[in-house]
Structures are given as C-alpha cells and as structure tokens.
Amino acid sequence: MSDLFSKNYFEIFNLPASFDVDINLLTSVYRNLQKEVHPDRFVSSGERQSRMAVQMASLINQAFDTLKSPVSRAHYLLKLAGMDIDHEQDTSMDMSFLMEQIELREQIESVRSHSDPLSEVDRLLKQVKEQMKTVMQSFAAAYQQKSFDNAHELSRKMQFLNKNIQELDDVAVAIEDELLD
Amino acid sequence: MAYSEKVLDHYENPRNVGSFDKDDKGVGTGMVGAPACGDVMRLQIKVNDAGVIEDAVFKTYGCGSAIASSSLLTEWVKGKTLDEAKAIKNQDIADELALPPVKVHCSVLAEDAIKSAIADYQSKK
C-alpha cells in the first residue's frame, strides 16, 4: 500500500489515464481503498503506521475528488501530459465561443423577465449540458490523439460551461424559492 | 474581500456599457476570457481615419474588479491613438483601482482585451 505515494491518481485506482472513466468503478475502488486505510485498522499498529494511514486516506480522497469531476479530471490529464496550466495567464480563446458565452450570459441575466422563467432556465440548462457533452467527447478524442493544445482549449471551454451550469442551477433554485414564498 | 472605492464606483456606475456593430470597418472588437473564474470581456473601439479612438464600449461578465477594469479602460482609451492605447499596462489599471494581488488578473484581462480589439481593427484594414 505504501507505494501509493509514488503513483499518479489514475494508477491509485488502477485505471488507465484516459478521460473516459467509469464513475461506478471509480467509486467502488475508492470505497475499497478507504476501507483498507481506515484508521480503525491501525489502532494497534503504532504511531508511524497510523500516521501513514491518515496520509494515504487523504491522498485517496484527493485523487477521487480530482478524477470524479470532468473539469478537474481534464485538468489533471493535461498536467500528466506535461502542460503547465496552473498559472495560466492566457486570455485569448476561440472568439465565437466567447461571443456565445456573452449571449448566454445575457440570456441568463434576462431569464426573470421571461413569461415562464423556470422552463426558460431548463431550456438553457439543456442547451449548455448538450454543449458540454460535445466538448467532453472532443476532449477525450483530442487527448487520446495526443493533440494536447487542442485538448487544452477544450478543457478551458469545459470550465466556462461548468460555470454556466452552476449559475443556471443557482438561478433555478432562487426562482423556485421565490415561487414557494 | 473589500473593494476599493474606485472599484465600487465603476462597478455601481459602469461607464460605456454597450456594443458597436462588429462588422463595421471602423470598429475593433476584443474578446477575452478567463476560464478559471469564468469571466468574459468584450471591448470595442471606434477608430477614426486619423487612427484615434473616438469611442469605446464594453460588456463584461465577471467580478467587480473585472467590470471596473474594463469600465476604467474604456474611459482611458477615448481620444488616444492606437499606439498610445496599446501602451497601457495592466499595472496602470491595477494601481489606479488599487486592486489587491489576487485581483490583478482582472486588469490583465482588460489589457488583453484592448490589445485584441486593436488587433481586430488592424486586421480589417
């Protein structure tokens, strides 16, 4: 188990380093690993062992959280491919994508003046999720083909779309709350 | 985090929000985005035959600092030549607005937006 610290996140779960991850499999391996390093099992093993178990549990959690979400999984894959994207200052992007983003934000902003705000939010959510699906598929393909610059651009689009989904979810919750009042 | 008074002023009363026709030959459109915070900024300039920026507008979706940075920049570039506008540095914006270090990237976004708008205008020539 202690060789965990020299493994990358995919290796920890015995998965191939690919964007397509079987989340059910990931989750079940995660649960098994957490059982193996559970502090209760190290109560009588001495301080060094139990401290190590705590560190392993924390690493496993971090690895799981990173691989679970598509956005952070894509980010991590790019890092494995040697791309330095932690401190990116590059603000240039596909212009038509940014135009779409402005348009979408305008639509989200004016959702409340719509005759049926909730169904408008649902419509936009569906549209963004559809776009996210397409971008994710393209990312998986680009990464597999080692077209990392392309994959990087797609991962940045995923970040934007992810934000859009969060924002739309928040708006939906806020509208529902108001309807209940 | 507390915003400076200047940021709040631009945030509450943003100057020059709007849009120009991006297909107009005298208009340069700059579009930039910051994936990490999801900010999108569109900055447009209207340039006369003498190469002077006559008017500037923006639309920014992002935090208060990003909105203030683009709002301030549209004020600054009006009446400037393209070369003068190109020389504006993000640090000038950050200093004027007293942006804290974690928000300096918002001023970078604004600097990139004006450069992108100038490049777009020049590519149409």
PDB file of C-alpha atoms in Angstrom:
ATOM      1  CA  MET A   1       0.000   0.000   0.000  1.00  0.00           C
ATOM      2  CA  SER A   2       2.776   2.464   0.832  1.00  0.00           C
ATOM      3  CA  ASP A   3       3.786   2.651  -2.835  1.00  0.00           C
ATOM      4  CA  LEU A   4       0.600   4.716  -3.190  1.00  0.00           C
ATOM      5  CA  PHE A   5       2.662   7.879  -2.831  1.00  0.00           C
ATOM      6  CA  SER A   6       4.612   7.205  -5.996  1.00  0.00           C
ATOM      7  CA  LYS A   7       1.507   6.593  -8.109  1.00  0.00           C
ATOM      8  CA  ASN A   8      -0.486   9.063 -10.162  1.00  0.00           C
ATOM      9  CA  TYR A   9      -4.207   9.407  -9.443  1.00  0.00           C
ATOM     10  CA  PHE A  10      -5.255   7.009 -12.162  1.00  0.00           C
ATOM     11  CA  GLU A  11      -2.757   4.375 -11.020  1.00  0.00           C
ATOM     12  CA  ILE A  12      -4.080   4.636  -7.476  1.00  0.00           C
ATOM     13  CA  PHE A  13      -7.427   3.369  -8.740  1.00  0.00           C
ATOM     14  CA  ASN A  14      -5.850   1.008 -11.230  1.00  0.00           C
ATOM     15  CA  LEU A  15      -7.466   2.856 -14.126  1.00  0.00           C
ATOM     16  CA  PRO A  16      -5.963   3.804 -17.484  1.00  0.00           C
ATOM     17  CA  ALA A  17      -5.065   7.515 -17.800  1.00  0.00           C
ATOM     18  CA  SER A  18      -7.949   8.450 -20.055  1.00  0.00           C
ATOM     19  CA  PHE A  19     -10.755  10.982 -19.924  1.00  0.00           C
ATOM     20  CA  ASP A  20     -13.383   8.256 -20.130  1.00  0.00           C
ATOM     21  CA  VAL A  21     -13.740   6.994 -16.595  1.00  0.00           C
ATOM     22  CA  ASP A  22     -16.343   4.540 -15.373  1.00  0.00           C
ATOM     23  CA  ILE A  23     -17.584   6.506 -12.367  1.00  0.00           C
ATOM     24  CA  ASN A  24     -19.237   3.461 -10.773  1.00  0.00           C
ATOM     25  CA  LEU A  25     -15.994   1.533 -10.968  1.00  0.00           C
ATOM     26  CA  LEU A  26     -14.010   4.513  -9.685  1.00  0.00           C
ATOM     27  CA  THR A  27     -16.395   4.864  -6.746  1.00  0.00           C
ATOM     28  CA  SER A  28     -16.300   1.204  -5.786  1.00  0.00           C
ATOM     29  CA  VAL A  29     -12.479   1.038  -5.934  1.00  0.00           C
ATOM     30  CA  TYR A  30     -12.406   4.249  -3.891  1.00  0.00           C
ATOM     31  CA  ARG A  31     -14.598   2.723  -1.185  1.00  0.00           C
ATOM     32  CA  ASN A  32     -12.454  -0.407  -1.011  1.00  0.00           C
ATOM     33  CA  LEU A  33      -9.273   1.626  -0.724  1.00  0.00           C
ATOM     34  CA  GLN A  34     -10.735   3.772   2.025  1.00  0.00           C
ATOM     35  CA  LYS A  35     -11.639   0.613   3.952  1.00  0.00           C
ATOM     36  CA  GLU A  36      -8.065  -0.625   3.630  1.00  0.00           C
ATOM     37  CA  VAL A  37      -6.567   2.521   5.096  1.00  0.00           C
ATOM     38  CA  HIS A  38      -9.281   3.204   7.653  1.00  0.00           C
ATOM     39  CA  PRO A  39      -7.697   4.488  10.918  1.00  0.00           C
ATOM     40  CA  ASP A  40      -9.544   1.815  12.946  1.00  0.00           C
ATOM     41  CA  ARG A  41      -7.393  -0.837  11.324  1.00  0.00           C
ATOM     42  CA  PHE A  42      -4.206   0.814  12.515  1.00  0.00           C
ATOM     43  CA  VAL A  43      -5.083   1.381  16.149  1.00  0.00           C
ATOM     44  CA  SER A  44      -2.582  -1.224  17.346  1.00  0.00           C
ATOM     45  CA  SER A  45      -0.008  -0.732  14.595  1.00  0.00           C
ATOM     46  CA  GLY A  46       1.954   2.047  16.193  1.00  0.00           C
ATOM     47  CA  GLU A  47       2.054   5.756  15.591  1.00  0.00           C
ATOM     48  CA  ARG A  48       4.110   5.706  12.410  1.00  0.00           C
ATOM     49  CA  GLN A  49       1.777   3.261  10.688  1.00  0.00           C
ATOM     50  CA  SER A  50      -1.370   5.062  11.692  1.00  0.00           C
ATOM     51  CA  ARG A  51       0.030   8.408  10.612  1.00  0.00           C
ATOM     52  CA  MET A  52       0.848   6.889   7.267  1.00  0.00           C
ATOM     53  CA  ALA A  53      -2.715   5.544   7.025  1.00  0.00           C
ATOM     54  CA  VAL A  54      -4.108   9.026   7.580  1.00  0.00           C
ATOM     55  CA  GLN A  55      -1.860  10.411   4.834  1.00  0.00           C
ATOM     56  CA  MET A  56      -2.938   7.667   2.456  1.00  0.00           C
ATOM     57  CA  ALA A  57      -6.606   8.263   3.186  1.00  0.00           C
ATOM     58  CA  SER A  58      -6.128  11.930   2.426  1.00  0.00           C
ATOM     59  CA  LEU A  59      -4.297  11.191  -0.828  1.00  0.00           C
ATOM     60  CA  ILE A  60      -7.037   8.765  -1.883  1.00  0.00           C
ATOM     61  CA  ASN A  61      -9.692  11.404  -1.185  1.00  0.00           C
ATOM     62  CA  GLN A  62      -7.811  13.993  -3.175  1.00  0.00           C
ATOM     63  CA  ALA A  63      -7.344  11.582  -6.082  1.00  0.00           C
ATOM     64  CA  PHE A  64     -11.007  10.623  -6.034  1.00  0.00           C
ATOM     65  CA  ASP A  65     -12.229  14.226  -5.968  1.00  0.00           C
ATOM     66  CA  THR A  66      -9.931  15.130  -8.842  1.00  0.00           C
ATOM     67  CA  LEU A  67     -10.989  12.240 -11.087  1.00  0.00           C
ATOM     68  CA  LYS A  68     -14.686  12.384 -10.216  1.00  0.00           C
ATOM     69  CA  SER A  69     -15.399  15.740 -11.823  1.00  0.00           C
ATOM     70  CA  PRO A  70     -14.843  16.021 -15.590  1.00  0.00           C
ATOM     71  CA  VAL A  71     -13.345  19.508 -15.343  1.00  0.00           C
ATOM     72  CA  SER A  72     -10.668  18.639 -12.785  1.00  0.00           C
ATOM     73  CA  ARG A  73     -10.066  15.255 -14.467  1.00  0.00           C
ATOM     74  CA  ALA A  74      -9.321  17.027 -17.753  1.00  0.00           C
ATOM     75  CA  HIS A  75      -7.070  19.476 -15.923  1.00  0.00           C
ATOM     76  CA  TYR A  76      -5.181  16.626 -14.268  1.00  0.00           C
ATOM     77  CA  LEU A  77      -4.755  14.733 -17.537  1.00  0.00           C
ATOM     78  CA  LEU A  78      -3.201  17.806 -19.120  1.00  0.00           C
ATOM     79  CA  LYS A  79      -0.818  18.082 -16.191  1.00  0.00           C
ATOM     80  CA  LEU A  80       0.162  14.430 -16.652  1.00  0.00           C
ATOM     81  CA  ALA A  81       0.865  15.282 -20.278  1.00  0.00           C
ATOM     82  CA  GLY A  82       3.337  17.887 -19.065  1.00  0.00           C
ATOM     83  CA  MET A  83       1.278  21.015 -19.692  1.00  0.00           C
ATOM     84  CA  ASP A  84       1.721  23.824 -17.190  1.00  0.00           C
ATOM     85  CA  ILE A  85      -1.795  25.125 -16.767  1.00  0.00           C
ATOM     86  CA  ASP A  86      -1.832  26.047 -13.102  1.00  0.00           C
ATOM     87  CA  HIS A  87      -0.709  29.581 -13.602  1.00  0.00           C
ATOM     88  CA  GLU A  88      -2.136  30.325 -16.962  1.00  0.00           C
ATOM     89  CA  GLN A  89      -2.389  33.944 -17.949  1.00  0.00           C
ATOM     90  CA  ASP A  90      -3.520  33.291 -21.477  1.00  0.00           C
ATOM     91  CA  THR A  91      -6.859  35.011 -22.032  1.00  0.00           C
ATOM     92  CA  SER A  92      -7.222  34.520 -25.767  1.00  0.00           C
ATOM     93  CA  MET A  93      -9.788  31.980 -26.814  1.00  0.00           C
ATOM     94  CA  ASP A  94     -11.910  30.918 -29.717  1.00  0.00           C
ATOM     95  CA  MET A  95     -13.749  34.198 -30.455  1.00  0.00           C
ATOM     96  CA  SER A  96     -17.028  32.609 -31.498  1.00  0.00           C
ATOM     97  CA  PHE A  97     -17.088  30.615 -28.271  1.00  0.00           C
ATOM     98  CA  LEU A  98     -16.662  33.803 -26.224  1.00  0.00           C
ATOM     99  CA  MET A  99     -19.404  35.519 -28.250  1.00  0.00           C
ATOM    100  CA  GLU A 100     -21.693  32.604 -27.434  1.00  0.00           C
ATOM    101  CA  GLN A 101     -20.731  32.975 -23.787  1.00  0.00           C
ATOM    102  CA  ILE A 102     -21.717  36.658 -23.775  1.00  0.00           C
ATOM    103  CA  GLU A 103     -25.011  35.811 -25.460  1.00  0.00           C
ATOM    104  CA  LEU A 104     -25.712  33.032 -22.987  1.00  0.00           C
ATOM    105  CA  ARG A 105     -24.926  35.302 -20.011  1.00  0.00           C
ATOM    106  CA  GLU A 106     -27.306  37.884 -21.454  1.00  0.00           C
ATOM    107  CA  GLN A 107     -29.994  35.227 -21.692  1.00  0.00           C
ATOM    108  CA  ILE A 108     -29.366  34.071 -18.130  1.00  0.00           C
ATOM    109  CA  GLU A 109     -29.499  37.676 -16.952  1.00  0.00           C
ATOM    110  CA  SER A 110     -32.891  38.269 -18.541  1.00  0.00           C
ATOM    111  CA  VAL A 111     -34.403  34.940 -17.529  1.00  0.00           C
ATOM    112  CA  ARG A 112     -36.547  36.557 -14.852  1.00  0.00           C
ATOM    113  CA  SER A 113     -38.343  38.763 -17.318  1.00  0.00           C
ATOM    114  CA  HIS A 114     -39.387  35.673 -19.261  1.00  0.00           C
ATOM    115  CA  SER A 115     -43.071  34.666 -19.102  1.00  0.00           C
ATOM    116  CA  ASP A 116     -42.102  31.258 -17.737  1.00  0.00           C
ATOM    117  CA  PRO A 117     -38.682  31.706 -16.086  1.00  0.00           C
ATOM    118  CA  LEU A 118     -38.322  28.131 -14.861  1.00  0.00           C
ATOM    119  CA  SER A 119     -38.874  26.494 -18.224  1.00  0.00           C
ATOM    120  CA  GLU A 120     -36.517  29.070 -19.768  1.00  0.00           C
ATOM    121  CA  VAL A 121     -33.845  28.055 -17.245  1.00  0.00           C
ATOM    122  CA  ASP A 122     -34.489  24.402 -18.098  1.00  0.00           C
ATOM    123  CA  ARG A 123     -34.157  25.145 -21.792  1.00  0.00           C
ATOM    124  CA  LEU A 124     -30.840  26.921 -21.278  1.00  0.00           C
ATOM    125  CA  LEU A 125     -29.593  24.175 -18.960  1.00  0.00           C
ATOM    126  CA  LYS A 126     -30.399  21.542 -21.537  1.00  0.00           C
ATOM    127  CA  GLN A 127     -28.616  23.553 -24.205  1.00  0.00           C
ATOM    128  CA  VAL A 128     -25.475  24.061 -22.088  1.00  0.00           C
ATOM    129  CA  LYS A 129     -25.370  20.428 -20.965  1.00  0.00           C
ATOM    130  CA  GLU A 130     -25.656  19.308 -24.562  1.00  0.00           C
ATOM    131  CA  GLN A 131     -22.755  21.580 -25.479  1.00  0.00           C
ATOM    132  CA  MET A 132     -20.764  20.277 -22.510  1.00  0.00           C
ATOM    133  CA  LYS A 133     -21.311  16.702 -23.694  1.00  0.00           C
ATOM    134  CA  THR A 134     -19.979  17.538 -27.139  1.00  0.00           C
ATOM    135  CA  VAL A 135     -16.947  19.378 -25.740  1.00  0.00           C
ATOM    136  CA  MET A 136     -16.199  16.476 -23.382  1.00  0.00           C
ATOM    137  CA  GLN A 137     -16.314  13.974 -26.230  1.00  0.00           C
ATOM    138  CA  SER A 138     -13.994  16.158 -28.278  1.00  0.00           C
ATOM    139  CA  PHE A 139     -11.633  16.458 -25.319  1.00  0.00           C
ATOM    140  CA  ALA A 140     -11.491  12.676 -24.859  1.00  0.00           C
ATOM    141  CA  ALA A 141     -10.699  12.221 -28.545  1.00  0.00           C
ATOM    142  CA  ALA A 142      -8.129  15.023 -28.675  1.00  0.00           C
ATOM    143  CA  TYR A 143      -6.350  13.726 -25.576  1.00  0.00           C
ATOM    144  CA  GLN A 144      -6.221  10.216 -26.926  1.00  0.00           C
ATOM    145  CA  GLN A 145      -4.697  11.537 -30.144  1.00  0.00           C
ATOM    146  CA  LYS A 146      -2.146  13.442 -28.047  1.00  0.00           C
ATOM    147  CA  SER A 147      -3.372  16.676 -29.547  1.00  0.00           C
ATOM    148  CA  PHE A 148      -2.723  18.439 -26.252  1.00  0.00           C
ATOM    149  CA  ASP A 149      -3.057  22.061 -27.363  1.00  0.00           C
ATOM    150  CA  ASN A 150      -6.448  21.281 -28.762  1.00  0.00           C
ATOM    151  CA  ALA A 151      -7.364  19.363 -25.608  1.00  0.00           C
ATOM    152  CA  HIS A 152      -6.249  22.341 -23.520  1.00  0.00           C
ATOM    153  CA  GLU A 153      -8.546  24.727 -25.398  1.00  0.00           C
ATOM    154  CA  LEU A 154     -11.406  22.263 -24.950  1.00  0.00           C
ATOM    155  CA  SER A 155     -10.712  21.963 -21.217  1.00  0.00           C
ATOM    156  CA  ARG A 156     -10.996  25.744 -20.937  1.00  0.00           C
ATOM    157  CA  LYS A 157     -14.377  25.607 -22.657  1.00  0.00           C
ATOM    158  CA  MET A 158     -15.404  22.942 -20.159  1.00  0.00           C
ATOM    159  CA  GLN A 159     -14.530  25.328 -17.323  1.00  0.00           C
ATOM    160  CA  PHE A 160     -16.792  28.004 -18.767  1.00  0.00           C
ATOM    161  CA  LEU A 161     -19.663  25.606 -19.423  1.00  0.00           C
ATOM    162  CA  ASN A 162     -19.321  24.173 -15.937  1.00  0.00           C
ATOM    163  CA  LYS A 163     -19.684  27.686 -14.514  1.00  0.00           C
ATOM    164  CA  ASN A 164     -22.759  28.246 -16.697  1.00  0.00           C
ATOM    165  CA  ILE A 165     -24.371  25.064 -15.371  1.00  0.00           C
ATOM    166  CA  GLN A 166     -23.670  26.085 -11.761  1.00  0.00           C
ATOM    167  CA  GLU A 167     -25.074  29.543 -12.384  1.00  0.00           C
ATOM    168  CA  LEU A 168     -28.218  28.189 -14.033  1.00  0.00           C
ATOM    169  CA  ASP A 169     -28.714  25.732 -11.164  1.00  0.00           C
ATOM    170  CA  ASP A 170     -28.423  28.626  -8.698  1.00  0.00           C
ATOM    171  CA  VAL A 171     -30.931  30.707 -10.668  1.00  0.00           C
ATOM    172  CA  ALA A 172     -33.366  27.771 -10.770  1.00  0.00           C
ATOM    173  CA  VAL A 173     -33.133  27.295  -7.005  1.00  0.00           C
ATOM    174  CA  ALA A 174     -33.637  31.030  -6.409  1.00  0.00           C
ATOM    175  CA  ILE A 175     -36.719  31.139  -8.655  1.00  0.00           C
ATOM    176  CA  GLU A 176     -38.196  28.052  -7.012  1.00  0.00           C
ATOM    177  CA  ASP A 177     -37.664  29.609  -3.569  1.00  0.00           C
ATOM    178  CA  GLU A 178     -39.462  32.759  -4.662  1.00  0.00           C
ATOM    179  CA  LEU A 179     -42.374  30.725  -6.029  1.00  0.00           C
ATOM    180  CA  LEU A 180     -42.718  28.972  -2.673  1.00  0.00           C
ATOM    181  CA  ASP A 181     -42.836  32.229  -0.723  1.00  0.00           C
TER     182      ASP A 181
ATOM    183  CA  MET B   1     -12.847  40.968   0.399  1.00  0.00           C
ATOM    184  CA  ALA B   2     -13.273  44.710   0.465  1.00  0.00           C
ATOM    185  CA  TYR B   3     -13.288  46.520  -2.842  1.00  0.00           C
ATOM    186  CA  SER B   4     -11.618  49.892  -3.139  1.00  0.00           C
ATOM    187  CA  GLU B   5     -13.846  52.930  -3.544  1.00  0.00           C
ATOM    188  CA  LYS B   6     -12.808  53.337  -7.166  1.00  0.00           C
ATOM    189  CA  VAL B   7     -13.731  49.740  -7.959  1.00  0.00           C
ATOM    190  CA  LEU B   8     -17.106  50.197  -6.290  1.00  0.00           C
ATOM    191  CA  ASP B   9     -17.716  53.414  -8.197  1.00  0.00           C
ATOM    192  CA  HIS B  10     -17.067  51.760 -11.577  1.00  0.00           C
ATOM    193  CA  TYR B  11     -18.952  48.651 -10.520  1.00  0.00           C
ATOM    194  CA  GLU B  12     -22.041  50.569  -9.465  1.00  0.00           C
ATOM    195  CA  ASN B  13     -21.882  53.117 -12.278  1.00  0.00           C
ATOM    196  CA  PRO B  14     -20.092  51.357 -15.106  1.00  0.00           C
ATOM    197  CA  ARG B  15     -19.100  53.762 -17.897  1.00  0.00           C
ATOM    198  CA  ASN B  16     -19.652  52.987 -21.533  1.00  0.00           C
ATOM    199  CA  VAL B  17     -21.514  49.692 -21.315  1.00  0.00           C
ATOM    200  CA  GLY B  18     -22.769  48.676 -24.727  1.00  0.00           C
ATOM    201  CA  SER B  19     -21.862  47.412 -28.133  1.00  0.00           C
ATOM    202  CA  PHE B  20     -20.926  48.559 -31.643  1.00  0.00           C
ATOM    203  CA  ASP B  21     -21.547  46.711 -34.895  1.00  0.00           C
ATOM    204  CA  LYS B  22     -18.616  44.336 -35.043  1.00  0.00           C
ATOM    205  CA  ASP B  23     -18.798  44.172 -38.846  1.00  0.00           C
ATOM    206  CA  ASP B  24     -18.225  47.925 -39.156  1.00  0.00           C
ATOM    207  CA  LYS B  25     -14.787  48.544 -40.679  1.00  0.00           C
ATOM    208  CA  GLY B  26     -14.066  51.323 -38.201  1.00  0.00           C
ATOM    209  CA  VAL B  27     -14.775  49.111 -35.212  1.00  0.00           C
ATOM    210  CA  GLY B  28     -12.336  46.813 -33.461  1.00  0.00           C
ATOM    211  CA  THR B  29     -13.711  44.072 -31.219  1.00  0.00           C
ATOM    212  CA  GLY B  30     -11.670  42.417 -28.492  1.00  0.00           C
ATOM    213  CA  MET B  31     -12.956  39.296 -26.794  1.00  0.00           C
ATOM    214  CA  VAL B  32     -11.083  37.642 -23.955  1.00  0.00           C
ATOM    215  CA  GLY B  33     -11.930  35.138 -21.278  1.00  0.00           C
ATOM    216  CA  ALA B  34     -10.527  33.765 -18.052  1.00  0.00           C
ATOM    217  CA  PRO B  35     -11.558  30.119 -17.687  1.00  0.00           C
ATOM    218  CA  ALA B  36     -10.534  29.857 -14.042  1.00  0.00           C
ATOM    219  CA  CYS B  37     -13.101  32.432 -12.933  1.00  0.00           C
ATOM    220  CA  GLY B  38     -15.430  32.188 -15.920  1.00  0.00           C
ATOM    221  CA  ASP B  39     -15.036  35.883 -16.757  1.00  0.00           C
ATOM    222  CA  VAL B  40     -15.790  37.064 -20.274  1.00  0.00           C
ATOM    223  CA  MET B  41     -14.943  40.543 -21.524  1.00  0.00           C
ATOM    224  CA  ARG B  42     -15.905  42.214 -24.790  1.00  0.00           C
ATOM    225  CA  LEU B  43     -14.274  45.550 -25.513  1.00  0.00           C
ATOM    226  CA  GLN B  44     -14.976  47.538 -28.668  1.00  0.00           C
ATOM    227  CA  ILE B  45     -13.326  50.640 -30.059  1.00  0.00           C
ATOM    228  CA  LYS B  46     -14.432  53.025 -32.790  1.00  0.00           C
ATOM    229  CA  VAL B  47     -11.427  54.417 -34.636  1.00  0.00           C
ATOM    230  CA  ASN B  48     -11.411  57.452 -36.971  1.00  0.00           C
ATOM    231  CA  ASP B  49      -9.327  57.907 -40.116  1.00  0.00           C
ATOM    232  CA  ALA B  50      -6.578  59.611 -38.156  1.00  0.00           C
ATOM    233  CA  GLY B  51      -6.126  56.459 -36.091  1.00  0.00           C
ATOM    234  CA  VAL B  52      -7.627  57.965 -32.962  1.00  0.00           C
ATOM    235  CA  ILE B  53     -10.053  56.051 -30.765  1.00  0.00           C
ATOM    236  CA  GLU B  54     -13.228  58.142 -30.812  1.00  0.00           C
ATOM    237  CA  ASP B  55     -15.368  55.931 -28.666  1.00  0.00           C
ATOM    238  CA  ALA B  56     -15.136  52.728 -26.642  1.00  0.00           C
ATOM    239  CA  VAL B  57     -17.696  50.395 -25.096  1.00  0.00           C
ATOM    240  CA  PHE B  58     -17.563  47.168 -23.132  1.00  0.00           C
ATOM    241  CA  LYS B  59     -19.614  44.310 -21.790  1.00  0.00           C
ATOM    242  CA  THR B  60     -18.103  42.204 -19.039  1.00  0.00           C
ATOM    243  CA  TYR B  61     -19.465  39.225 -17.187  1.00  0.00           C
ATOM    244  CA  GLY B  62     -17.325  38.705 -14.153  1.00  0.00           C
ATOM    245  CA  CYS B  63     -16.460  40.015 -10.735  1.00  0.00           C
ATOM    246  CA  GLY B  64     -16.473  43.658  -9.654  1.00  0.00           C
ATOM    247  CA  SER B  65     -12.774  44.077 -10.378  1.00  0.00           C
ATOM    248  CA  ALA B  66     -13.153  42.787 -13.935  1.00  0.00           C
ATOM    249  CA  ILE B  67     -16.069  45.147 -14.565  1.00  0.00           C
ATOM    250  CA  ALA B  68     -14.209  48.090 -13.028  1.00  0.00           C
ATOM    251  CA  SER B  69     -11.038  47.323 -15.025  1.00  0.00           C
ATOM    252  CA  SER B  70     -12.886  47.325 -18.336  1.00  0.00           C
ATOM    253  CA  SER B  71     -15.001  50.335 -17.411  1.00  0.00           C
ATOM    254  CA  LEU B  72     -11.905  52.369 -16.486  1.00  0.00           C
ATOM    255  CA  LEU B  73     -10.103  51.253 -19.631  1.00  0.00           C
ATOM    256  CA  THR B  74     -12.888  52.484 -21.930  1.00  0.00           C
ATOM    257  CA  GLU B  75     -12.553  55.904 -20.279  1.00  0.00           C
ATOM    258  CA  TRP B  76      -8.799  55.911 -20.701  1.00  0.00           C
ATOM    259  CA  VAL B  77      -8.602  54.915 -24.357  1.00  0.00           C
ATOM    260  CA  LYS B  78     -11.034  57.524 -25.646  1.00  0.00           C
ATOM    261  CA  GLY B  79      -9.107  60.181 -27.544  1.00  0.00           C
ATOM    262  CA  LYS B  80      -5.927  58.119 -27.602  1.00  0.00           C
ATOM    263  CA  THR B  81      -4.129  56.912 -30.710  1.00  0.00           C
ATOM    264  CA  LEU B  82      -3.884  53.169 -31.222  1.00  0.00           C
ATOM    265  CA  ASP B  83      -0.221  53.226 -30.220  1.00  0.00           C
ATOM    266  CA  GLU B  84      -0.982  55.127 -27.039  1.00  0.00           C
ATOM    267  CA  ALA B  85      -3.798  52.716 -26.184  1.00  0.00           C
ATOM    268  CA  LYS B  86      -1.513  49.759 -26.855  1.00  0.00           C
ATOM    269  CA  ALA B  87       0.967  51.147 -24.347  1.00  0.00           C
ATOM    270  CA  ILE B  88      -1.483  50.933 -21.435  1.00  0.00           C
ATOM    271  CA  LYS B  89      -0.268  48.309 -18.986  1.00  0.00           C
ATOM    272  CA  ASN B  90      -2.376  46.196 -16.709  1.00  0.00           C
ATOM    273  CA  GLN B  91      -0.354  47.502 -13.764  1.00  0.00           C
ATOM    274  CA  ASP B  92      -1.576  51.047 -14.529  1.00  0.00           C
ATOM    275  CA  ILE B  93      -5.151  49.808 -14.210  1.00  0.00           C
ATOM    276  CA  ALA B  94      -4.406  47.759 -11.090  1.00  0.00           C
ATOM    277  CA  ASP B  95      -2.705  50.775  -9.467  1.00  0.00           C
ATOM    278  CA  GLU B  96      -5.494  53.203 -10.335  1.00  0.00           C
ATOM    279  CA  LEU B  97      -8.147  50.852  -8.934  1.00  0.00           C
ATOM    280  CA  ALA B  98      -5.972  49.688  -6.014  1.00  0.00           C
ATOM    281  CA  LEU B  99      -6.627  46.063  -6.924  1.00  0.00           C
ATOM    282  CA  PRO B 100      -5.371  43.526  -4.383  1.00  0.00           C
ATOM    283  CA  PRO B 101      -2.854  40.963  -5.717  1.00  0.00           C
ATOM    284  CA  VAL B 102      -5.497  38.224  -6.136  1.00  0.00           C
ATOM    285  CA  LYS B 103      -7.459  40.518  -8.452  1.00  0.00           C
ATOM    286  CA  VAL B 104      -4.591  41.732 -10.609  1.00  0.00           C
ATOM    287  CA  HIS B 105      -5.531  39.117 -13.225  1.00  0.00           C
ATOM    288  CA  CYS B 106      -8.716  41.139 -13.875  1.00  0.00           C
ATOM    289  CA  SER B 107      -6.584  44.041 -15.077  1.00  0.00           C
ATOM    290  CA  VAL B 108      -4.603  41.608 -17.244  1.00  0.00           C
ATOM    291  CA  LEU B 109      -7.881  40.645 -18.852  1.00  0.00           C
ATOM    292  CA  ALA B 110      -8.594  44.319 -19.643  1.00  0.00           C
ATOM    293  CA  GLU B 111      -5.133  44.893 -21.125  1.00  0.00           C
ATOM    294  CA  ASP B 112      -5.519  41.796 -23.286  1.00  0.00           C
ATOM    295  CA  ALA B 113      -8.979  42.965 -24.366  1.00  0.00           C
ATOM    296  CA  ILE B 114      -7.762  46.333 -25.686  1.00  0.00           C
ATOM    297  CA  LYS B 115      -4.831  44.648 -27.481  1.00  0.00           C
ATOM    298  CA  SER B 116      -7.235  42.160 -29.015  1.00  0.00           C
ATOM    299  CA  ALA B 117      -9.591  44.982 -30.099  1.00  0.00           C
ATOM    300  CA  ILE B 118      -6.733  46.906 -31.737  1.00  0.00           C
ATOM    301  CA  ALA B 119      -5.523  43.756 -33.498  1.00  0.00           C
ATOM    302  CA  ASP B 120      -9.044  43.108 -34.775  1.00  0.00           C
ATOM    303  CA  TYR B 121      -9.362  46.687 -36.082  1.00  0.00           C
ATOM    304  CA  GLN B 122      -5.988  46.500 -37.829  1.00  0.00           C
ATOM    305  CA  SER B 123      -6.765  43.118 -39.392  1.00  0.00           C
ATOM    306  CA  LYS B 124      -9.745  44.729 -41.127  1.00  0.00           C
ATOM    307  CA  LYS B 125      -7.605  47.361 -42.859  1.00  0.00           C
TER     308      LYS B 125
END
